[in-house]
mmCIF file of C-alpha atoms and ligand atoms in Angstrom:
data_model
loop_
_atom_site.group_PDB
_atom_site.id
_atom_site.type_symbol
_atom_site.label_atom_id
_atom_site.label_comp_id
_atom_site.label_asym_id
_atom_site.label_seq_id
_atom_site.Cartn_x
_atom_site.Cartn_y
_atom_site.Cartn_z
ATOM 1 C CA UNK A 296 30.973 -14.063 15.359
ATOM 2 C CA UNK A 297 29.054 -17.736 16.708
ATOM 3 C CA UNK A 298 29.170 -17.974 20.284
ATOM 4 C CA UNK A 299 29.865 -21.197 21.790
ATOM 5 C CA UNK A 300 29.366 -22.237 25.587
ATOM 6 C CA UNK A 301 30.688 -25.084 27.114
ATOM 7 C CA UNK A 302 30.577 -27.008 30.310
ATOM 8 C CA UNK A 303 33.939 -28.800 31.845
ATOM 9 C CA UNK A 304 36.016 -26.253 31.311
ATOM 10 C CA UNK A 305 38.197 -27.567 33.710
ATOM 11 C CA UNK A 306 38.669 -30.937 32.411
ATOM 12 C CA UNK A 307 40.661 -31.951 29.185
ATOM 13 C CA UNK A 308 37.990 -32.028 26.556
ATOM 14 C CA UNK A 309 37.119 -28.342 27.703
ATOM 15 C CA UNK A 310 40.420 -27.140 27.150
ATOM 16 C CA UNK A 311 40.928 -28.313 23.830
ATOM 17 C CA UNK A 312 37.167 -27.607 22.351
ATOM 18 C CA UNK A 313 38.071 -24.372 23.583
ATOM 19 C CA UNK A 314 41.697 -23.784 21.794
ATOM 20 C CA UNK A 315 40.126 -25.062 18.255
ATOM 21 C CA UNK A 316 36.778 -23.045 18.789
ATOM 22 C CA UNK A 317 38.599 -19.693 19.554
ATOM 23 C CA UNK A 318 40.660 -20.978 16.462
ATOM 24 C CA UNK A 319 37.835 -21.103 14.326
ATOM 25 C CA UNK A 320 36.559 -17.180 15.141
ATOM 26 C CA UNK A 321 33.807 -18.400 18.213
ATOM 27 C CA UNK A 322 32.996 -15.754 20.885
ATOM 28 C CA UNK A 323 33.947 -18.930 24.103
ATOM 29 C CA UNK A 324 32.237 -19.219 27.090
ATOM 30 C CA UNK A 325 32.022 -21.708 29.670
ATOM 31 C CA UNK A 326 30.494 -22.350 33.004
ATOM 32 C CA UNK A 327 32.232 -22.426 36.295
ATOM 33 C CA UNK A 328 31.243 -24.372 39.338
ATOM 34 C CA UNK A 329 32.751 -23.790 42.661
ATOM 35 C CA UNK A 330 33.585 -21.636 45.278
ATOM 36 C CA UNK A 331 37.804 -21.299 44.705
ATOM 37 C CA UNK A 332 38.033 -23.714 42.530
ATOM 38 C CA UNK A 333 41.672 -24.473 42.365
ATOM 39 C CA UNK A 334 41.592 -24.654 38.202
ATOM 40 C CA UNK A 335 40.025 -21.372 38.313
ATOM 41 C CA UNK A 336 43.397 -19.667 37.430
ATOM 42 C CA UNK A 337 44.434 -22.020 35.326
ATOM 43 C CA UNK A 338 41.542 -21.482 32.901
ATOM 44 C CA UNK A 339 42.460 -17.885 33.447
ATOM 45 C CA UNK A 340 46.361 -17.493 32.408
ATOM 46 C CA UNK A 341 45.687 -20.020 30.086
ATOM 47 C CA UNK A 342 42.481 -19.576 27.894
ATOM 48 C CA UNK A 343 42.267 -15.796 28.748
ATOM 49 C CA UNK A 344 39.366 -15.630 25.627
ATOM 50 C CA UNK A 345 37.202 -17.275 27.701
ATOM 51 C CA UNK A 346 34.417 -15.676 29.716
ATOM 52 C CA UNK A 347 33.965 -17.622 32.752
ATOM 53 C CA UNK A 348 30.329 -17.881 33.808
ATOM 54 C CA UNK A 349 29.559 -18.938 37.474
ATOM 55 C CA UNK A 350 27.326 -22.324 37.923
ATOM 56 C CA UNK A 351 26.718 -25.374 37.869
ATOM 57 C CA UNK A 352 24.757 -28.578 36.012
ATOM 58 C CA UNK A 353 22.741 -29.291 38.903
ATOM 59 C CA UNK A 354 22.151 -25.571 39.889
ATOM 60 C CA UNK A 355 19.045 -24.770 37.107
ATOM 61 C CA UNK A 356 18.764 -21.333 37.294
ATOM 62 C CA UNK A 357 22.835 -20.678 37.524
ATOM 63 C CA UNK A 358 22.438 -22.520 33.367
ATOM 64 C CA UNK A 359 19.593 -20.459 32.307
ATOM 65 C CA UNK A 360 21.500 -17.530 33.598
ATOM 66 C CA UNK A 361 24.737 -18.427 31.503
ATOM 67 C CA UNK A 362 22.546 -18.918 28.527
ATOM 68 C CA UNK A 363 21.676 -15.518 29.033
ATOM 69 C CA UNK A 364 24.569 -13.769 29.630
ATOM 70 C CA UNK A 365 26.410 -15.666 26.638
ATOM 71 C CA UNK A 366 23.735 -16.235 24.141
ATOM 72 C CA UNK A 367 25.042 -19.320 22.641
ATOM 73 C CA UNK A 368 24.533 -20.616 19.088
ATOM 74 C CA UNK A 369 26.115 -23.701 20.362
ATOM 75 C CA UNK A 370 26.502 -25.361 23.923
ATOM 76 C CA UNK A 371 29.080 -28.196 24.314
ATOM 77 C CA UNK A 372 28.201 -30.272 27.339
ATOM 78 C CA UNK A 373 31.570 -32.073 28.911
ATOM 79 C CA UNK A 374 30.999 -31.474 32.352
ATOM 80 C CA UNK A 375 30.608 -34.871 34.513
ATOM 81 C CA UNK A 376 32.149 -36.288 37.366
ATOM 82 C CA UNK A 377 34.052 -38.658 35.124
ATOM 83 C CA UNK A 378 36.496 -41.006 37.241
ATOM 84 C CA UNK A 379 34.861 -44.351 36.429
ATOM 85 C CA UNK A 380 36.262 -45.703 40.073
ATOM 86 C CA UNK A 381 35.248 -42.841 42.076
ATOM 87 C CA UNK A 382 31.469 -43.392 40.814
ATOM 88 C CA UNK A 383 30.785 -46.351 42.852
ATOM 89 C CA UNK A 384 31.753 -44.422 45.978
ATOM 90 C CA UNK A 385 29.955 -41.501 44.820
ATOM 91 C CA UNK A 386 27.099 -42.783 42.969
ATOM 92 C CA UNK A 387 24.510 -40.633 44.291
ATOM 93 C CA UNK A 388 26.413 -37.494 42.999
ATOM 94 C CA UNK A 389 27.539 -39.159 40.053
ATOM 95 C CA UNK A 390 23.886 -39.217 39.117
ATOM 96 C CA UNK A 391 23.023 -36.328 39.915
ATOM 97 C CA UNK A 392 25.786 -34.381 37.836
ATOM 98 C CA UNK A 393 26.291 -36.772 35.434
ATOM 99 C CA UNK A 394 23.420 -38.063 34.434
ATOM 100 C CA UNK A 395 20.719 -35.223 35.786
ATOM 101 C CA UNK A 396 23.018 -32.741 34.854
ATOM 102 C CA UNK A 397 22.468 -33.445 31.313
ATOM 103 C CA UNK A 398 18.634 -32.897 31.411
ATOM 104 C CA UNK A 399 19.115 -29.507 33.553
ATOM 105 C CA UNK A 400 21.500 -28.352 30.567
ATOM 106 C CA UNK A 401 18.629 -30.019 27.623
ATOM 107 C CA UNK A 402 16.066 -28.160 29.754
ATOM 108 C CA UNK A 403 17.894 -24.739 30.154
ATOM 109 C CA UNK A 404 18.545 -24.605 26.130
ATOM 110 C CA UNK A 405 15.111 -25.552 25.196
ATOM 111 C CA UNK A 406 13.462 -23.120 27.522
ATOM 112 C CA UNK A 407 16.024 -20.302 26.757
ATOM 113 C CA UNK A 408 15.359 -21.180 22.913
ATOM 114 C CA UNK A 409 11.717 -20.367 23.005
ATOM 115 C CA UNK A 410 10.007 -20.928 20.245
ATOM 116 C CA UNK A 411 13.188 -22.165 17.810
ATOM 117 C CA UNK A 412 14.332 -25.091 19.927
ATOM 118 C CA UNK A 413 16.235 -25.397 16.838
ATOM 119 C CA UNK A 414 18.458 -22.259 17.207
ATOM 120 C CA UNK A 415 20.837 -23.493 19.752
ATOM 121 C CA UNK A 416 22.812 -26.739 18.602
ATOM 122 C CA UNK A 417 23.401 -29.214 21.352
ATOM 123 C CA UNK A 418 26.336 -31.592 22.145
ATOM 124 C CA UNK A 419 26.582 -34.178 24.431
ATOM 125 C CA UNK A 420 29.292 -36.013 25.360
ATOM 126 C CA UNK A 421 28.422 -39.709 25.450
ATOM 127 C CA UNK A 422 30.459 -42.285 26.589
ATOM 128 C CA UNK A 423 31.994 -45.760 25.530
ATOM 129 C CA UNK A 424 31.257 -46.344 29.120
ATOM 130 C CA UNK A 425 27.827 -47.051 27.974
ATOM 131 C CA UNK A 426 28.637 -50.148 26.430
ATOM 132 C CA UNK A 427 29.890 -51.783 29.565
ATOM 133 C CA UNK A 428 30.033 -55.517 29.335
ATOM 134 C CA UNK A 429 29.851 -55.571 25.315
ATOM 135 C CA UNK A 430 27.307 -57.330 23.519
ATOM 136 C CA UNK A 431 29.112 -56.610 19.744
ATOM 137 C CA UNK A 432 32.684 -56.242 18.418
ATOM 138 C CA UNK A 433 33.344 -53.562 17.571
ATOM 139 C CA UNK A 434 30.543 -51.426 19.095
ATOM 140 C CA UNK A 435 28.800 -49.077 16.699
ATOM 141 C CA UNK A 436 26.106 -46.425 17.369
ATOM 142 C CA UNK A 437 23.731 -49.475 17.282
ATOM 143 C CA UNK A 438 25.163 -51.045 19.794
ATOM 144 C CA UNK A 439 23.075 -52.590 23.011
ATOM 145 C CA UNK A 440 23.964 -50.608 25.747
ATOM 146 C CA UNK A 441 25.182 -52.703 28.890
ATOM 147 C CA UNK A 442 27.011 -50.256 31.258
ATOM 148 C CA UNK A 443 28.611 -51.505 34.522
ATOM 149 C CA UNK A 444 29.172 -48.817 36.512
ATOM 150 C CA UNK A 445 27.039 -45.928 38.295
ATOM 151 C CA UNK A 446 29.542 -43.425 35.532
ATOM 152 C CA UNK A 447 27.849 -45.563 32.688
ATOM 153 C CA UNK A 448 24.343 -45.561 34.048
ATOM 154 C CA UNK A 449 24.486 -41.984 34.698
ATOM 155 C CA UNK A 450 26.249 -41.815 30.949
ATOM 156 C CA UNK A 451 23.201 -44.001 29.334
ATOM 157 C CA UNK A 452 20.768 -41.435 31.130
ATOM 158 C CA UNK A 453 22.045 -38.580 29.461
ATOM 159 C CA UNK A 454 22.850 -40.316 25.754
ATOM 160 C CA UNK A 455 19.280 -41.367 26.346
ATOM 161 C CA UNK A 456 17.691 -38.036 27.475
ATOM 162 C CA UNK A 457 19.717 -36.222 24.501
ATOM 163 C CA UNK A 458 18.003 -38.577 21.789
ATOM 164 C CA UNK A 459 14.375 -37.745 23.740
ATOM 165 C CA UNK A 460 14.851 -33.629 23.889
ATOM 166 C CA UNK A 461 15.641 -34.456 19.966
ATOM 167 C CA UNK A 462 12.846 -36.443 19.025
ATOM 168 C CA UNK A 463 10.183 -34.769 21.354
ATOM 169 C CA UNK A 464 10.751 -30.930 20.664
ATOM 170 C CA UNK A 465 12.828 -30.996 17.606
ATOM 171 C CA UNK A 466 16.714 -29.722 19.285
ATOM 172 C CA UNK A 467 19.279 -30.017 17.270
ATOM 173 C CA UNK A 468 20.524 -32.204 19.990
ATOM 174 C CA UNK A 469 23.644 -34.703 19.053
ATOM 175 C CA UNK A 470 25.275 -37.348 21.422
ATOM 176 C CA UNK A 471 28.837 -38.224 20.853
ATOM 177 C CA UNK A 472 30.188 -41.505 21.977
ATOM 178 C CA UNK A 473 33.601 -41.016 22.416
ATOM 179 C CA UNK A 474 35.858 -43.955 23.257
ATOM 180 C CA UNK A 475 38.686 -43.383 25.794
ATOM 181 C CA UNK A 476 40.760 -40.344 24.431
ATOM 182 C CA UNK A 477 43.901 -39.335 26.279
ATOM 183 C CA UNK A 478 46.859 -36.112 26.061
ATOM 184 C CA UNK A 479 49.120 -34.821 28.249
ATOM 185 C CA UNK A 480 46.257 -32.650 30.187
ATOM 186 C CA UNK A 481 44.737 -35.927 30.775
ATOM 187 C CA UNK A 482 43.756 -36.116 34.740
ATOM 188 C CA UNK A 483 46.776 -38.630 36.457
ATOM 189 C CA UNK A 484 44.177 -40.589 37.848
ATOM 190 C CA UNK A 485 43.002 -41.923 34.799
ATOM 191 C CA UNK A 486 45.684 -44.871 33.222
ATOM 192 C CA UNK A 487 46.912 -43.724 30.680
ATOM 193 C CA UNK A 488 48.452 -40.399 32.899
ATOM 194 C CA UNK A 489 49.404 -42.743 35.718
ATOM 195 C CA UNK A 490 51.143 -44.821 34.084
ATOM 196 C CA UNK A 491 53.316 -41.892 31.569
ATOM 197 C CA UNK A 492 53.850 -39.663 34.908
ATOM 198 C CA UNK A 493 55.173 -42.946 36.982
ATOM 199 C CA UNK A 494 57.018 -43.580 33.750
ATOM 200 C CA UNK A 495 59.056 -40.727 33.738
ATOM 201 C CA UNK A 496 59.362 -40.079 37.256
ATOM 202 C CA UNK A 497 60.929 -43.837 37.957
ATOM 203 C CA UNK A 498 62.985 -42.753 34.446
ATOM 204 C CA UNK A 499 64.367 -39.488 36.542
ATOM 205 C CA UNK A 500 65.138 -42.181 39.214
ATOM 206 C CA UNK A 501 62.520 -40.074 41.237
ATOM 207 C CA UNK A 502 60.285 -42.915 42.119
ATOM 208 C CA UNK A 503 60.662 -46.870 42.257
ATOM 209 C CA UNK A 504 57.707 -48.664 41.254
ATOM 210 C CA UNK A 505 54.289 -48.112 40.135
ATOM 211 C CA UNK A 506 50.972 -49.749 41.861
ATOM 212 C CA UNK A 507 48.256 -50.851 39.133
ATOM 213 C CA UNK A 508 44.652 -52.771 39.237
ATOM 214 C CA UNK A 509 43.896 -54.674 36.486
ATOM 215 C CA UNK A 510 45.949 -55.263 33.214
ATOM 216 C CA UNK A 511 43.836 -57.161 31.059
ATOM 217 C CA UNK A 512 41.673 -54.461 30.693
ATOM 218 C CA UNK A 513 41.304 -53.055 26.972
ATOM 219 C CA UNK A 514 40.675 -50.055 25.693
ATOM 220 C CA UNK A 515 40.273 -47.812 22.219
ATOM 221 C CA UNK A 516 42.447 -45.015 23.069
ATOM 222 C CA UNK A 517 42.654 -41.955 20.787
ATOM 223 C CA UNK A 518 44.412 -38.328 21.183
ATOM 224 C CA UNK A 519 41.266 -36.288 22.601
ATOM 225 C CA UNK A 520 42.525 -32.981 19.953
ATOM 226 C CA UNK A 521 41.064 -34.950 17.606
ATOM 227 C CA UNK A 522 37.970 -35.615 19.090
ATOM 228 C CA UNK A 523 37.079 -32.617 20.069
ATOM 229 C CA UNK A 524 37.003 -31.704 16.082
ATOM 230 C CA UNK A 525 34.554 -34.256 15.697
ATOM 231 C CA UNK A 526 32.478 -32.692 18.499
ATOM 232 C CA UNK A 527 32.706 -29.439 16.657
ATOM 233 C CA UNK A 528 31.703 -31.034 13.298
ATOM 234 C CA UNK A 529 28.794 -33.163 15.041
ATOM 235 C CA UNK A 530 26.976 -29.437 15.197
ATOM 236 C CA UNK A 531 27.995 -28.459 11.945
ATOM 237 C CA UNK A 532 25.264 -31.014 10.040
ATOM 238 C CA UNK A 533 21.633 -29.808 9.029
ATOM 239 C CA UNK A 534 20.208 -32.402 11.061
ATOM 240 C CA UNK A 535 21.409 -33.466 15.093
ATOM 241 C CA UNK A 536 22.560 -37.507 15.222
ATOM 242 C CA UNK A 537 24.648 -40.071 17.129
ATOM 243 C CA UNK A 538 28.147 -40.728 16.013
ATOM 244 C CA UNK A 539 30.563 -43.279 17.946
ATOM 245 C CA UNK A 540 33.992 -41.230 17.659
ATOM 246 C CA UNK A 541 37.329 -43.762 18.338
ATOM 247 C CA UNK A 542 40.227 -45.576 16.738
ATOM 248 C CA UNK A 543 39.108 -49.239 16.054
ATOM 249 C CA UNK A 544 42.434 -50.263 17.634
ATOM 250 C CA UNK A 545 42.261 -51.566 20.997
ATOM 251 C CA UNK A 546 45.319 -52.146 23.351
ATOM 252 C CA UNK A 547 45.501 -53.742 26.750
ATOM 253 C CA UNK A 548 47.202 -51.862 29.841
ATOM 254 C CA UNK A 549 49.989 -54.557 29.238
ATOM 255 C CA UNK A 550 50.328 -53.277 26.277
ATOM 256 C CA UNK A 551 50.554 -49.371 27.452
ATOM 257 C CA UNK A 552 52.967 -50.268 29.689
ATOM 258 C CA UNK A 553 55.141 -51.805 27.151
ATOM 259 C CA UNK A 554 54.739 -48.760 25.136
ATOM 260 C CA UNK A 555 55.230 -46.317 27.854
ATOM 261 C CA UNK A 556 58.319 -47.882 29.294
ATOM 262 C CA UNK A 557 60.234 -48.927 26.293
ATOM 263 C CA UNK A 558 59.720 -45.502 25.271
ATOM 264 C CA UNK A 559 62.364 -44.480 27.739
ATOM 265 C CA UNK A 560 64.428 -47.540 27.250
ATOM 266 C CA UNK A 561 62.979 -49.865 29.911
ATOM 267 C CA UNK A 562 62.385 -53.264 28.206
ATOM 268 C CA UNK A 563 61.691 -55.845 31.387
ATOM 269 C CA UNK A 564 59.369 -53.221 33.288
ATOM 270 C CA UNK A 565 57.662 -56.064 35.882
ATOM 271 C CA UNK A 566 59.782 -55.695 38.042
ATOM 272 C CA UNK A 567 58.936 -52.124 38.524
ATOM 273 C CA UNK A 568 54.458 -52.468 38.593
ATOM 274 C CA UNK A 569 52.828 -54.111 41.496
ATOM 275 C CA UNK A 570 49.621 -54.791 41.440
ATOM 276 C CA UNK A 571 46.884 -53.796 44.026
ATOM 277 C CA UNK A 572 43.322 -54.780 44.906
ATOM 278 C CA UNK A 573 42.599 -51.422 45.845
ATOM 279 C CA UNK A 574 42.737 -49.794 41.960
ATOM 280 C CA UNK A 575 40.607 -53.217 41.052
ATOM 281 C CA UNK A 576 37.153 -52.298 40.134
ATOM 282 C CA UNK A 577 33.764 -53.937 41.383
ATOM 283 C CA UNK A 578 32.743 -54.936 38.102
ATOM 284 C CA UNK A 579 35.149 -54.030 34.643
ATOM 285 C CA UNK A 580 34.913 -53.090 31.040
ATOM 286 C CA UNK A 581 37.002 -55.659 29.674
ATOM 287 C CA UNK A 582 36.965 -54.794 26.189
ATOM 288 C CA UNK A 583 35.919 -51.947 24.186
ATOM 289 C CA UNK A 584 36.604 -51.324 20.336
ATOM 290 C CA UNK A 585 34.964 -48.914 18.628
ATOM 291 C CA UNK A 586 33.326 -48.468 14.977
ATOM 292 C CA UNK A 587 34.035 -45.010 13.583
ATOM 293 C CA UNK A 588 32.604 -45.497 10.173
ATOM 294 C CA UNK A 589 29.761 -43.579 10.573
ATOM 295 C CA UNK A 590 31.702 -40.467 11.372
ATOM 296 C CA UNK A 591 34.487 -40.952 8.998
ATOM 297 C CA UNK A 592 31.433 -41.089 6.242
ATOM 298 C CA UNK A 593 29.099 -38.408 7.136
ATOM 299 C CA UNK A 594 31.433 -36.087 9.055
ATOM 300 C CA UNK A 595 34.821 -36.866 6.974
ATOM 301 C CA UNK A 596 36.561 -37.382 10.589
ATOM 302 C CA UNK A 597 39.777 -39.341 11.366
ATOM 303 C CA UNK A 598 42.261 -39.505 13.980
ATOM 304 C CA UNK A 599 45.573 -38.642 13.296
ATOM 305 C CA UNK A 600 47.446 -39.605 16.132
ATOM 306 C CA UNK A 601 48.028 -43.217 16.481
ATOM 307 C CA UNK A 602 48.413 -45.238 20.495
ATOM 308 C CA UNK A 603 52.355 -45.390 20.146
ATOM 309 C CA UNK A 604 52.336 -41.458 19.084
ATOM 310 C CA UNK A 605 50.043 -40.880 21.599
ATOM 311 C CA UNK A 606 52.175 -42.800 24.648
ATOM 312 C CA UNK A 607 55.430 -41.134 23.453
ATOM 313 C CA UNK A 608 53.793 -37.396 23.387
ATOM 314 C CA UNK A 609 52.075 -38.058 27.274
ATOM 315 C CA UNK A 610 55.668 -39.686 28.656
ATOM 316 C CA UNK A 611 57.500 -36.736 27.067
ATOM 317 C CA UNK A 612 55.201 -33.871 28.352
ATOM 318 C CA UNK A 613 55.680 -35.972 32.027
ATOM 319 C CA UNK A 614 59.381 -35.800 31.605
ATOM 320 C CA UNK A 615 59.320 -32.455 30.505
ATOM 321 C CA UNK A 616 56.708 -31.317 33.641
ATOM 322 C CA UNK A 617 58.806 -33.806 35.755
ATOM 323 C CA UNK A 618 62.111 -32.324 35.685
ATOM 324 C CA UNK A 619 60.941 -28.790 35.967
ATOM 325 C CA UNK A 620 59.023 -30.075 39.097
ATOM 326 C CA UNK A 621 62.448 -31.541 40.458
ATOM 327 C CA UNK A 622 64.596 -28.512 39.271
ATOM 328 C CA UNK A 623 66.581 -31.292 36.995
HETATM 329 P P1 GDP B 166 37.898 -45.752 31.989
HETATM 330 O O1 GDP B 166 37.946 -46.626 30.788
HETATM 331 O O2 GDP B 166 37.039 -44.551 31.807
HETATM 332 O O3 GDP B 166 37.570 -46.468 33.252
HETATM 333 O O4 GDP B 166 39.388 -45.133 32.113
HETATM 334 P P2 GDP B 166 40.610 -45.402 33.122
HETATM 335 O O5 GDP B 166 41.797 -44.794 32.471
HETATM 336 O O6 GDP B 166 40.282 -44.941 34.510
HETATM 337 O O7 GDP B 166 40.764 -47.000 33.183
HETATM 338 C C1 GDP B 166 41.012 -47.756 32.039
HETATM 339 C C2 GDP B 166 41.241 -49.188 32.422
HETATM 340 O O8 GDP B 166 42.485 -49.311 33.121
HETATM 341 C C3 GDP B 166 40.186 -49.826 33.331
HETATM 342 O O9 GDP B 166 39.878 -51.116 32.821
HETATM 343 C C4 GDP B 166 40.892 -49.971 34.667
HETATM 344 O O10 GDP B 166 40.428 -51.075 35.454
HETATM 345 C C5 GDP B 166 42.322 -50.224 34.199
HETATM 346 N N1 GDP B 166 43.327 -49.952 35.229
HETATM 347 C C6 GDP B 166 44.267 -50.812 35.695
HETATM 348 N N2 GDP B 166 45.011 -50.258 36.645
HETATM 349 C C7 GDP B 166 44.533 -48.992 36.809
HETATM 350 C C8 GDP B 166 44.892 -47.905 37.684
HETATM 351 O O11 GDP B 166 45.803 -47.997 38.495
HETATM 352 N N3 GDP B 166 44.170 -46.758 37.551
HETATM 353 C C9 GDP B 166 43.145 -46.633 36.640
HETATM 354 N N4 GDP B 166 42.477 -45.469 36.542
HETATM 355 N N5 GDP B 166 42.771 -47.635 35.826
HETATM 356 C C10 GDP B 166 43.450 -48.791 35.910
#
């Protein structure tokens, strides 16, 4: 049985990699950080075939110690402080667990590995954050990278540091740069879960109006169950690479409001988004489009879900979540 551990449990990707790996027959572990951590019991009741291992990315010897104790064939690393906003506020952390964190994890596999650097396949999960202020459209794995926030700096260190641990000791290291990818276990501070939870909550007449930063903003938005299969399929190749994994659609927030609201029926929704300086950012991604060919060629990968599938399933899991909330 392969034996798979994986960092951000917590978050969305985590979840999911670890549904389709226990799917596919994998022994799943993951690392834990965090004294209490509220999403402890979630992981528990929820993913019961995972072993939990306690740590964290900027804790060295708490990695080498999951290695042990778990004795991966493959180690999936999605944990990051991820909230693009927060990372200005934060940046010092932001580097250190998001960008450091990724050479503590390169540097725990290779020395755990020994003298097969080879034997434990590597994924990292890049970022279409790294592309920042774009300098092509679409952007392919090619791309000049341009990020504009400490999140896409911290991003470019680890993409960066992934290709190195490759190149200089021969890991099967591979960097996926995933565009925006979204599902109902989303966080609600990113958009796309803002805006479907305030979308069925003002629906349920349980809320008014919904504040927003900047709608202009565009982005390649793709169901992240999808993605994580390409994550899993990344390792699967003979040799370790760099794939760009999205949609080549891109939408603006107008547009996912449009979608979100007319979903349940609202056609004129201004009157129900303000907009706020404090969710504008100090410097934005204004457009991002990705180039999937590479993947769809060498790693047969697709999505299947397209944006208007994708609204409709988040704003019916927030109705759903909403009215068992409010006893409705
Ligand atoms: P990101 O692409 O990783 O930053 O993902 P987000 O979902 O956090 O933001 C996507 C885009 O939505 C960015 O261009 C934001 O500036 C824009 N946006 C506009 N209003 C909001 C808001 O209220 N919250 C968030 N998170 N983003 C917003």
């Amino acid at each position: 049985m392969p034996s798979a551990l994986i960092t951000g449990i917590t978050g969305q990707d985590g979840m999911y990699l670890a549904e389709l790996l226990h799917g596919k027959g994998y022994e799943v572990h993951a690392l834990i950080r965090g004294q209490n951590n509220p999403k402890r019991a979630l992981i528990e009741t929820g993913f019961p075939y995972v072993q939990l291992h306690n740590g964290d990315l900027t804790d060295m010897s708490s990695l080498m110690r999951a290695l042990r104790d778990s004795q991966p064939d493959e180690v999936y690393n999605l944990g990051a402080i991820s909230f693009v906003a927060y990372s200005w506020e934060n940046a010092h952390v932001t580097s250190d667990v998001t960008g450091k964190g990724v050479l503590n994890v390169l540097e725990a596999v290779r020395l755990h590995a020994g003298d097969d650097p080879g034997s434990v396949r590597f994924y990292q999960a890049s970022s279409s954050e790294m592309f920042g202020k774009v300098q092509q459209v679409p952007q392919d794995e090619s791309t000049l990278l341009w990020p504009r926030s400490p999140y896409g700096v911290a991003k470019v260190f680890g993409h960066y540091m992934t290709i190195n641990y490759r190149e200089s000791y021969g890991m099967h290291a591979s960097s996926g740069i995933l565009f925006n990818h979204e599902s109902p276990r989303r966080g609600p501070e990113f958009v796309t879960r803002k805006v479907s939870r305030a979308v069925a909550r003002i629906h349920l007449g349980l809320q008014d109006e919904i504040v927003m930063g900047n709608l202009d903003a565009k982005r390649d938005w793709g169901f992240a169950g999808d993605y994580v299969e390409a994550m899993w399929r990344m390792l699967q190749q003979d040799e370790a690479d760099d794939y760009v994994i999205a949609t080549g659609e891109t939408h603006s927030i107008e547009e996912l409001l449009d979608a979100a609201f007319g979903h349940v029926g609202i056609d004129d929704w201004r009157p129900r988004v303000r907009q706020d300086p404090r969710f504008m950012r100090p410097a934005e991604v204004d457009l991002l489009i990705g180039d999937a060919t590479k993947a769809r060629e060498r790693l047969g990968w697709q999505p299947t879900v397209s944006f208007r599938e994708l609204v409709a399933m988040m704003v019916e899991a927030d109705l759903a979540e909403q009215k068992q909330l409010a006893g409705l």
